[in-house]
PDB file of C-alpha atoms in Angstrom:
ATOM      1  CA  GLU R  18      -0.076   0.089   0.191  1.00  0.00           C
ATOM      2  CA  ALA R  19       1.375   3.187  -0.970  1.00  0.00           C
ATOM      3  CA  GLY R  20       2.452   5.892   1.898  1.00  0.00           C
ATOM      4  CA  VAL R  21       1.474   9.556   2.124  1.00  0.00           C
ATOM      5  CA  VAL R  22       2.595  11.256  -0.582  1.00  0.00           C
ATOM      6  CA  GLN R  23       3.898  14.676  -0.951  1.00  0.00           C
ATOM      7  CA  SER R  24       5.450  17.127  -3.958  1.00  0.00           C
ATOM      8  CA  PRO R  25       7.880  18.895  -4.373  1.00  0.00           C
ATOM      9  CA  ARG R  26      10.063  17.277  -1.631  1.00  0.00           C
ATOM     10  CA  TYR R  27      11.898  20.852  -1.881  1.00  0.00           C
ATOM     11  CA  LYS R  28      11.425  23.734  -2.769  1.00  0.00           C
ATOM     12  CA  ILE R  29      13.419  27.240  -3.169  1.00  0.00           C
ATOM     13  CA  ILE R  30      11.794  30.355  -3.706  1.00  0.00           C
ATOM     14  CA  GLU R  31      12.581  34.362  -2.846  1.00  0.00           C
ATOM     15  CA  LYS R  32      10.418  35.852  -0.392  1.00  0.00           C
ATOM     16  CA  LYS R  33       7.223  37.099  -1.448  1.00  0.00           C
ATOM     17  CA  GLN R  34       6.493  34.723  -4.251  1.00  0.00           C
ATOM     18  CA  PRO R  35       3.782  32.104  -3.940  1.00  0.00           C
ATOM     19  CA  VAL R  36       4.567  28.649  -3.471  1.00  0.00           C
ATOM     20  CA  ALA R  37       2.285  25.807  -3.479  1.00  0.00           C
ATOM     21  CA  PHE R  38       2.585  22.184  -2.098  1.00  0.00           C
ATOM     22  CA  TRP R  39       0.260  18.933  -2.793  1.00  0.00           C
ATOM     23  CA  CYS R  40      -0.464  15.825  -0.624  1.00  0.00           C
ATOM     24  CA  ASN R  41      -2.244  12.525  -1.549  1.00  0.00           C
ATOM     25  CA  PRO R  42      -3.230  10.796   1.547  1.00  0.00           C
ATOM     26  CA  ILE R  43      -3.593   6.718   1.989  1.00  0.00           C
ATOM     27  CA  SER R  44      -5.777   5.520   0.095  1.00  0.00           C
ATOM     28  CA  GLY R  45      -8.999   5.579   1.865  1.00  0.00           C
ATOM     29  CA  HIS R  46      -8.184   7.644   4.699  1.00  0.00           C
ATOM     30  CA  ASN R  47     -11.220  10.388   5.351  1.00  0.00           C
ATOM     31  CA  THR R  48      -8.774  12.687   7.435  1.00  0.00           C
ATOM     32  CA  LEU R  49      -6.276  14.557   6.241  1.00  0.00           C
ATOM     33  CA  TYR R  50      -3.992  16.901   8.201  1.00  0.00           C
ATOM     34  CA  TRP R  51      -1.356  19.744   7.464  1.00  0.00           C
ATOM     35  CA  TYR R  52       1.623  20.400   9.806  1.00  0.00           C
ATOM     36  CA  LEU R  53       4.448  23.045  10.107  1.00  0.00           C
ATOM     37  CA  GLN R  54       7.734  21.716  11.263  1.00  0.00           C
ATOM     38  CA  ASN R  55      10.223  24.012  12.382  1.00  0.00           C
ATOM     39  CA  LEU R  56      14.135  23.494  12.937  1.00  0.00           C
ATOM     40  CA  GLY R  57      14.468  21.762  16.034  1.00  0.00           C
ATOM     41  CA  GLN R  58      10.851  21.478  16.716  1.00  0.00           C
ATOM     42  CA  GLY R  59       8.154  18.731  16.722  1.00  0.00           C
ATOM     43  CA  PRO R  60       5.225  19.573  14.273  1.00  0.00           C
ATOM     44  CA  GLU R  61       2.861  21.624  14.679  1.00  0.00           C
ATOM     45  CA  LEU R  62      -1.002  21.218  12.964  1.00  0.00           C
ATOM     46  CA  LEU R  63      -2.046  23.850  10.846  1.00  0.00           C
ATOM     47  CA  ILE R  64      -5.011  22.322   9.283  1.00  0.00           C
ATOM     48  CA  ARG R  65      -7.448  19.378   9.608  1.00  0.00           C
ATOM     49  CA  TYR R  66      -9.701  17.767   7.026  1.00  0.00           C
ATOM     50  CA  GLU R  67     -12.514  15.639   7.280  1.00  0.00           C
ATOM     51  CA  ASN R  68     -12.975  14.659   3.943  1.00  0.00           C
ATOM     52  CA  GLU R  69     -13.289  17.871   2.055  1.00  0.00           C
ATOM     53  CA  GLU R  70     -14.202  20.334   5.267  1.00  0.00           C
ATOM     54  CA  ALA R  71     -11.795  21.420   6.986  1.00  0.00           C
ATOM     55  CA  VAL R  72     -12.707  21.097  10.595  1.00  0.00           C
ATOM     56  CA  ASP R  73      -9.900  22.866  12.005  1.00  0.00           C
ATOM     57  CA  ASP R  74      -7.811  25.511  11.110  1.00  0.00           C
ATOM     58  CA  SER R  75      -7.686  27.868  13.987  1.00  0.00           C
ATOM     59  CA  GLN R  76      -3.700  27.290  13.266  1.00  0.00           C
ATOM     60  CA  LEU R  77      -3.558  28.431   9.783  1.00  0.00           C
ATOM     61  CA  PRO R  78      -2.028  31.613   9.214  1.00  0.00           C
ATOM     62  CA  LYS R  79      -4.902  32.935   6.885  1.00  0.00           C
ATOM     63  CA  ASP R  80      -3.474  36.062   5.727  1.00  0.00           C
ATOM     64  CA  ARG R  81      -1.262  34.602   3.900  1.00  0.00           C
ATOM     65  CA  PHE R  82      -1.906  30.807   4.168  1.00  0.00           C
ATOM     66  CA  SER R  83      -4.710  28.703   2.378  1.00  0.00           C
ATOM     67  CA  ALA R  84      -5.439  25.003   1.441  1.00  0.00           C
ATOM     68  CA  GLU R  85      -8.143  23.664   0.083  1.00  0.00           C
ATOM     69  CA  ARG R  86      -9.105  19.326  -0.535  1.00  0.00           C
ATOM     70  CA  LEU R  87     -11.796  20.055  -3.202  1.00  0.00           C
ATOM     71  CA  LYS R  88     -13.101  16.234  -4.053  1.00  0.00           C
ATOM     72  CA  GLY R  89     -12.111  14.893  -0.338  1.00  0.00           C
ATOM     73  CA  VAL R  90      -8.455  13.319  -1.501  1.00  0.00           C
ATOM     74  CA  ASP R  91      -5.510  14.811  -2.213  1.00  0.00           C
ATOM     75  CA  SER R  92      -5.031  18.353  -0.676  1.00  0.00           C
ATOM     76  CA  THR R  93      -2.841  21.686  -1.791  1.00  0.00           C
ATOM     77  CA  LEU R  94      -1.473  23.982   0.742  1.00  0.00           C
ATOM     78  CA  LYS R  95      -0.567  27.774  -0.572  1.00  0.00           C
ATOM     79  CA  ILE R  96       1.742  30.603   0.840  1.00  0.00           C
ATOM     80  CA  GLN R  97       1.307  34.046  -0.828  1.00  0.00           C
ATOM     81  CA  PRO R  98       3.248  35.752  -0.434  1.00  0.00           C
ATOM     82  CA  ALA R  99       6.185  33.440   1.538  1.00  0.00           C
ATOM     83  CA  GLU R 100       7.873  35.597   3.914  1.00  0.00           C
ATOM     84  CA  LEU R 101      11.654  34.521   5.500  1.00  0.00           C
ATOM     85  CA  GLY R 102       9.813  33.202   8.513  1.00  0.00           C
ATOM     86  CA  ASP R 103       8.131  30.135   6.064  1.00  0.00           C
ATOM     87  CA  SER R 104      11.175  28.386   5.609  1.00  0.00           C
ATOM     88  CA  ALA R 105      10.189  24.763   7.532  1.00  0.00           C
ATOM     89  CA  VAL R 106       9.224  21.765   6.799  1.00  0.00           C
ATOM     90  CA  TYR R 107       5.568  20.835   5.952  1.00  0.00           C
ATOM     91  CA  LEU R 108       4.334  17.559   6.159  1.00  0.00           C
ATOM     92  CA  CYS R 109       1.063  15.838   5.345  1.00  0.00           C
ATOM     93  CA  ALA R 110      -0.727  13.520   7.361  1.00  0.00           C
ATOM     94  CA  SER R 111      -3.511  11.220   6.947  1.00  0.00           C
ATOM     95  CA  SER R 112      -5.580   8.798   9.045  1.00  0.00           C
ATOM     96  CA  LEU R 113      -8.842   6.526   8.542  1.00  0.00           C
ATOM     97  CA  SER R 114     -10.499   8.462  11.026  1.00  0.00           C
ATOM     98  CA  ASP R 115     -10.460  10.403  14.171  1.00  0.00           C
ATOM     99  CA  PRO R 116      -9.357   9.639  16.759  1.00  0.00           C
ATOM    100  CA  ASP R 117      -6.317   6.828  14.901  1.00  0.00           C
ATOM    101  CA  THR R 118      -2.842   6.618  13.957  1.00  0.00           C
ATOM    102  CA  GLN R 119      -1.844   9.413  11.262  1.00  0.00           C
ATOM    103  CA  TYR R 120       0.655   8.538   8.707  1.00  0.00           C
ATOM    104  CA  PHE R 121       2.670  10.949   8.031  1.00  0.00           C
ATOM    105  CA  GLY R 122       4.660  11.899   4.472  1.00  0.00           C
ATOM    106  CA  PRO R 123       7.845  12.660   3.654  1.00  0.00           C
ATOM    107  CA  GLY R 124       7.649  16.018   4.156  1.00  0.00           C
ATOM    108  CA  THR R 125       8.252  19.336   1.483  1.00  0.00           C
ATOM    109  CA  ARG R 126      11.326  21.352   2.775  1.00  0.00           C
ATOM    110  CA  LEU R 127      10.837  25.231   2.063  1.00  0.00           C
ATOM    111  CA  THR R 128      13.166  27.374   1.743  1.00  0.00           C
ATOM    112  CA  VAL R 129      12.502  31.264   1.355  1.00  0.00           C
ATOM    113  CA  LEU R 130      15.694  33.366   0.375  1.00  0.00           C
TER     114      LEU R 130
ATOM    115  CA  ALA J1442      -3.445  24.258  27.819  1.00  0.00           C
ATOM    116  CA  GLN J1443      -2.082  20.497  26.880  1.00  0.00           C
ATOM    117  CA  SER J1444       1.654  20.480  26.341  1.00  0.00           C
ATOM    118  CA  VAL J1445       4.119  17.901  26.017  1.00  0.00           C
ATOM    119  CA  THR J1446       7.410  17.787  27.517  1.00  0.00           C
ATOM    120  CA  GLN J1447      10.803  15.775  26.368  1.00  0.00           C
ATOM    121  CA  PRO J1448      13.505  17.204  28.652  1.00  0.00           C
ATOM    122  CA  ASP J1449      16.515  15.697  26.894  1.00  0.00           C
ATOM    123  CA  ILE J1450      17.236  17.427  23.456  1.00  0.00           C
ATOM    124  CA  HIS J1451      20.102  15.227  22.707  1.00  0.00           C
ATOM    125  CA  ILE J1452      20.952  11.396  24.206  1.00  0.00           C
ATOM    126  CA  THR J1453      23.981   9.494  23.270  1.00  0.00           C
ATOM    127  CA  VAL J1454      24.473   5.835  24.262  1.00  0.00           C
ATOM    128  CA  SER J1455      26.346   2.649  23.289  1.00  0.00           C
ATOM    129  CA  GLU J1456      25.475   0.134  20.498  1.00  0.00           C
ATOM    130  CA  GLY J1457      23.594  -2.811  22.410  1.00  0.00           C
ATOM    131  CA  ALA J1458      23.096  -0.810  25.748  1.00  0.00           C
ATOM    132  CA  SER J1459      19.654  -0.129  26.553  1.00  0.00           C
ATOM    133  CA  LEU J1460      17.425   3.200  26.106  1.00  0.00           C
ATOM    134  CA  GLU J1461      15.235   4.959  27.557  1.00  0.00           C
ATOM    135  CA  LEU J1462      13.798   8.201  26.486  1.00  0.00           C
ATOM    136  CA  ARG J1463      11.419  10.825  28.638  1.00  0.00           C
ATOM    137  CA  CYS J1464       8.022  11.799  27.707  1.00  0.00           C
ATOM    138  CA  ASN J1465       5.720  14.053  30.488  1.00  0.00           C
ATOM    139  CA  TYR J1466       2.897  15.463  29.671  1.00  0.00           C
ATOM    140  CA  SER J1467      -0.266  17.842  30.502  1.00  0.00           C
ATOM    141  CA  TYR J1468      -3.504  17.199  29.854  1.00  0.00           C
ATOM    142  CA  GLY J1469      -6.860  17.190  32.243  1.00  0.00           C
ATOM    143  CA  ALA J1470      -8.067  13.501  31.393  1.00  0.00           C
ATOM    144  CA  THR J1471      -6.532  10.410  30.008  1.00  0.00           C
ATOM    145  CA  PRO J1472      -4.607  11.492  26.596  1.00  0.00           C
ATOM    146  CA  TYR J1473      -3.958   9.202  23.372  1.00  0.00           C
ATOM    147  CA  LEU J1474      -0.175   8.558  23.732  1.00  0.00           C
ATOM    148  CA  PHE J1475       2.239   8.110  20.906  1.00  0.00           C
ATOM    149  CA  TRP J1476       5.662   7.798  19.985  1.00  0.00           C
ATOM    150  CA  TYR J1477       7.194   8.750  16.264  1.00  0.00           C
ATOM    151  CA  VAL J1478      10.245   8.340  15.098  1.00  0.00           C
ATOM    152  CA  GLN J1479      11.603  10.509  12.332  1.00  0.00           C
ATOM    153  CA  SER J1480      15.392   9.659  10.171  1.00  0.00           C
ATOM    154  CA  PRO J1481      16.617  12.873   8.555  1.00  0.00           C
ATOM    155  CA  GLY J1482      14.480  13.898   5.341  1.00  0.00           C
ATOM    156  CA  GLN J1483      11.787  11.371   6.284  1.00  0.00           C
ATOM    157  CA  GLY J1484       8.215  11.605   7.153  1.00  0.00           C
ATOM    158  CA  LEU J1485       7.271  10.439  11.009  1.00  0.00           C
ATOM    159  CA  GLN J1486       7.041   6.832  11.273  1.00  0.00           C
ATOM    160  CA  LEU J1487       4.602   5.358  14.030  1.00  0.00           C
ATOM    161  CA  LEU J1488       6.831   3.421  16.994  1.00  0.00           C
ATOM    162  CA  LEU J1489       3.637   2.753  19.432  1.00  0.00           C
ATOM    163  CA  LYS J1490       0.694   4.204  20.660  1.00  0.00           C
ATOM    164  CA  TYR J1491      -1.416   4.175  23.960  1.00  0.00           C
ATOM    165  CA  PHE J1492      -5.391   4.882  23.773  1.00  0.00           C
ATOM    166  CA  SER J1493      -6.518   2.088  26.849  1.00  0.00           C
ATOM    167  CA  GLY J1494      -6.127  -0.775  28.671  1.00  0.00           C
ATOM    168  CA  ASP J1495      -2.514  -2.463  29.323  1.00  0.00           C
ATOM    169  CA  THR J1496      -0.529   0.574  30.362  1.00  0.00           C
ATOM    170  CA  LEU J1497       2.798  -1.145  28.808  1.00  0.00           C
ATOM    171  CA  VAL J1498       2.543  -1.181  25.054  1.00  0.00           C
ATOM    172  CA  GLN J1499       4.844  -2.825  22.487  1.00  0.00           C
ATOM    173  CA  GLY J1500       5.959  -0.896  19.010  1.00  0.00           C
ATOM    174  CA  ILE J1501       7.950  -1.586  16.064  1.00  0.00           C
ATOM    175  CA  LYS J1502      11.448  -2.348  16.231  1.00  0.00           C
ATOM    176  CA  GLY J1503      11.469  -3.872  19.829  1.00  0.00           C
ATOM    177  CA  PHE J1504      10.578  -0.660  21.495  1.00  0.00           C
ATOM    178  CA  GLU J1505       8.039  -0.216  24.262  1.00  0.00           C
ATOM    179  CA  ALA J1506       6.892   2.808  26.782  1.00  0.00           C
ATOM    180  CA  GLU J1507       4.832   2.337  29.783  1.00  0.00           C
ATOM    181  CA  PHE J1508       1.776   4.817  30.556  1.00  0.00           C
ATOM    182  CA  LYS J1509       2.333   5.829  33.799  1.00  0.00           C
ATOM    183  CA  ARG J1510      -0.880   8.256  34.722  1.00  0.00           C
ATOM    184  CA  SER J1511       0.213   8.968  38.388  1.00  0.00           C
ATOM    185  CA  GLN J1512       3.295  10.743  36.492  1.00  0.00           C
ATOM    186  CA  SER J1513       2.080  11.756  33.513  1.00  0.00           C
ATOM    187  CA  SER J1514       4.669  10.098  32.003  1.00  0.00           C
ATOM    188  CA  PHE J1515       4.813   7.737  28.959  1.00  0.00           C
ATOM    189  CA  ASN J1516       8.963   7.126  28.653  1.00  0.00           C
ATOM    190  CA  LEU J1517       9.913   4.814  25.495  1.00  0.00           C
ATOM    191  CA  ARG J1518      12.505   2.448  26.006  1.00  0.00           C
ATOM    192  CA  LYS J1519      14.229  -0.218  24.304  1.00  0.00           C
ATOM    193  CA  PRO J1520      16.324  -2.864  25.995  1.00  0.00           C
ATOM    194  CA  SER J1521      19.641  -3.030  23.424  1.00  0.00           C
ATOM    195  CA  VAL J1522      19.726  -0.142  20.470  1.00  0.00           C
ATOM    196  CA  HIS J1523      21.168  -0.363  17.527  1.00  0.00           C
ATOM    197  CA  TRP J1524      23.256   1.900  15.351  1.00  0.00           C
ATOM    198  CA  SER J1525      20.082   2.147  13.210  1.00  0.00           C
ATOM    199  CA  ASP J1526      18.171   3.872  16.000  1.00  0.00           C
ATOM    200  CA  ALA J1527      19.853   6.804  15.567  1.00  0.00           C
ATOM    201  CA  ALA J1528      17.400   9.439  14.483  1.00  0.00           C
ATOM    202  CA  GLU J1529      14.890  11.876  16.283  1.00  0.00           C
ATOM    203  CA  TYR J1530      11.988  10.490  18.140  1.00  0.00           C
ATOM    204  CA  PHE J1531       8.717  12.628  19.057  1.00  0.00           C
ATOM    205  CA  CYS J1532       6.127  11.917  21.686  1.00  0.00           C
ATOM    206  CA  ALA J1533       2.929  13.362  21.246  1.00  0.00           C
ATOM    207  CA  VAL J1534      -0.299  13.882  22.691  1.00  0.00           C
ATOM    208  CA  GLY J1535      -3.430  13.270  21.094  1.00  0.00           C
ATOM    209  CA  GLU J1536      -7.001  15.169  22.400  1.00  0.00           C
ATOM    210  CA  ARG J1537      -9.942  12.961  22.550  1.00  0.00           C
ATOM    211  CA  SER J1538     -12.167  15.619  22.036  1.00  0.00           C
ATOM    212  CA  SER J1539     -10.458  17.263  18.876  1.00  0.00           C
ATOM    213  CA  TYR J1540      -7.994  14.500  17.902  1.00  0.00           C
ATOM    214  CA  LYS J1541      -5.448  16.968  17.433  1.00  0.00           C
ATOM    215  CA  LEU J1542      -1.999  16.368  18.268  1.00  0.00           C
ATOM    216  CA  ILE J1543       0.328  17.984  20.041  1.00  0.00           C
ATOM    217  CA  PHE J1544       4.433  17.174  19.860  1.00  0.00           C
ATOM    218  CA  GLY J1545       7.395  17.545  22.278  1.00  0.00           C
ATOM    219  CA  SER J1546      10.204  19.507  21.007  1.00  0.00           C
ATOM    220  CA  GLY J1547      12.182  16.031  20.063  1.00  0.00           C
ATOM    221  CA  THR J1548      14.978  14.251  21.927  1.00  0.00           C
ATOM    222  CA  ARG J1549      17.918  13.017  18.818  1.00  0.00           C
ATOM    223  CA  LEU J1550      19.431   9.755  19.822  1.00  0.00           C
ATOM    224  CA  LEU J1551      23.078   9.401  18.316  1.00  0.00           C
ATOM    225  CA  VAL J1552      24.497   5.909  18.454  1.00  0.00           C
ATOM    226  CA  ARG J1553      28.126   5.153  19.465  1.00  0.00           C
ATOM    227  CA  PRO J1554      29.734   2.456  17.997  1.00  0.00           C
TER     228      PRO J1554
END
């Protein structure tokens, strides 16, 4: 069974540019999460989806961050415009339902110059 | 507010020696508890989890953890460490109401040959 797929794995952009990350969860997993992981820290939840509905986006900085999961399967996280402080690893995870084990993708490492 | 503390930033052990990684949590009720491992450039892999029942939990790769309610702890143990265990280890608390995972800041394990 394929795991959580994320792309790109690495992204380098200049500040003020837009960037998007893509995630394809494990087949059949209804719940999808986006996490932010700063260097030397544990992941922090940005947004959680149940199917296509964002049920917890309280930690998402909505002035520059947006996310969508239009058909309840794959998801896109966007930053516009990116700032230097957005340099981090963005992790996607999925689970069958809540509460349950979350399975993580390899992450996208973003560097903002 | 819920929180997870991993008091050891780094731990170095010799190959073949035993290992214990500490995790303390702050949560008002019985939480869900997890240990994840992250190798460089990789996503998080679940080692083990505690939802209810037996407080001694067995996981993959020979790891185990014990939930101690009186100490608000969920320490991870392994009787004999292998060089391939060198990685970063994250303890996490899952909120039973919102299913949100709160991670500690991680412990980096170094293994001496």
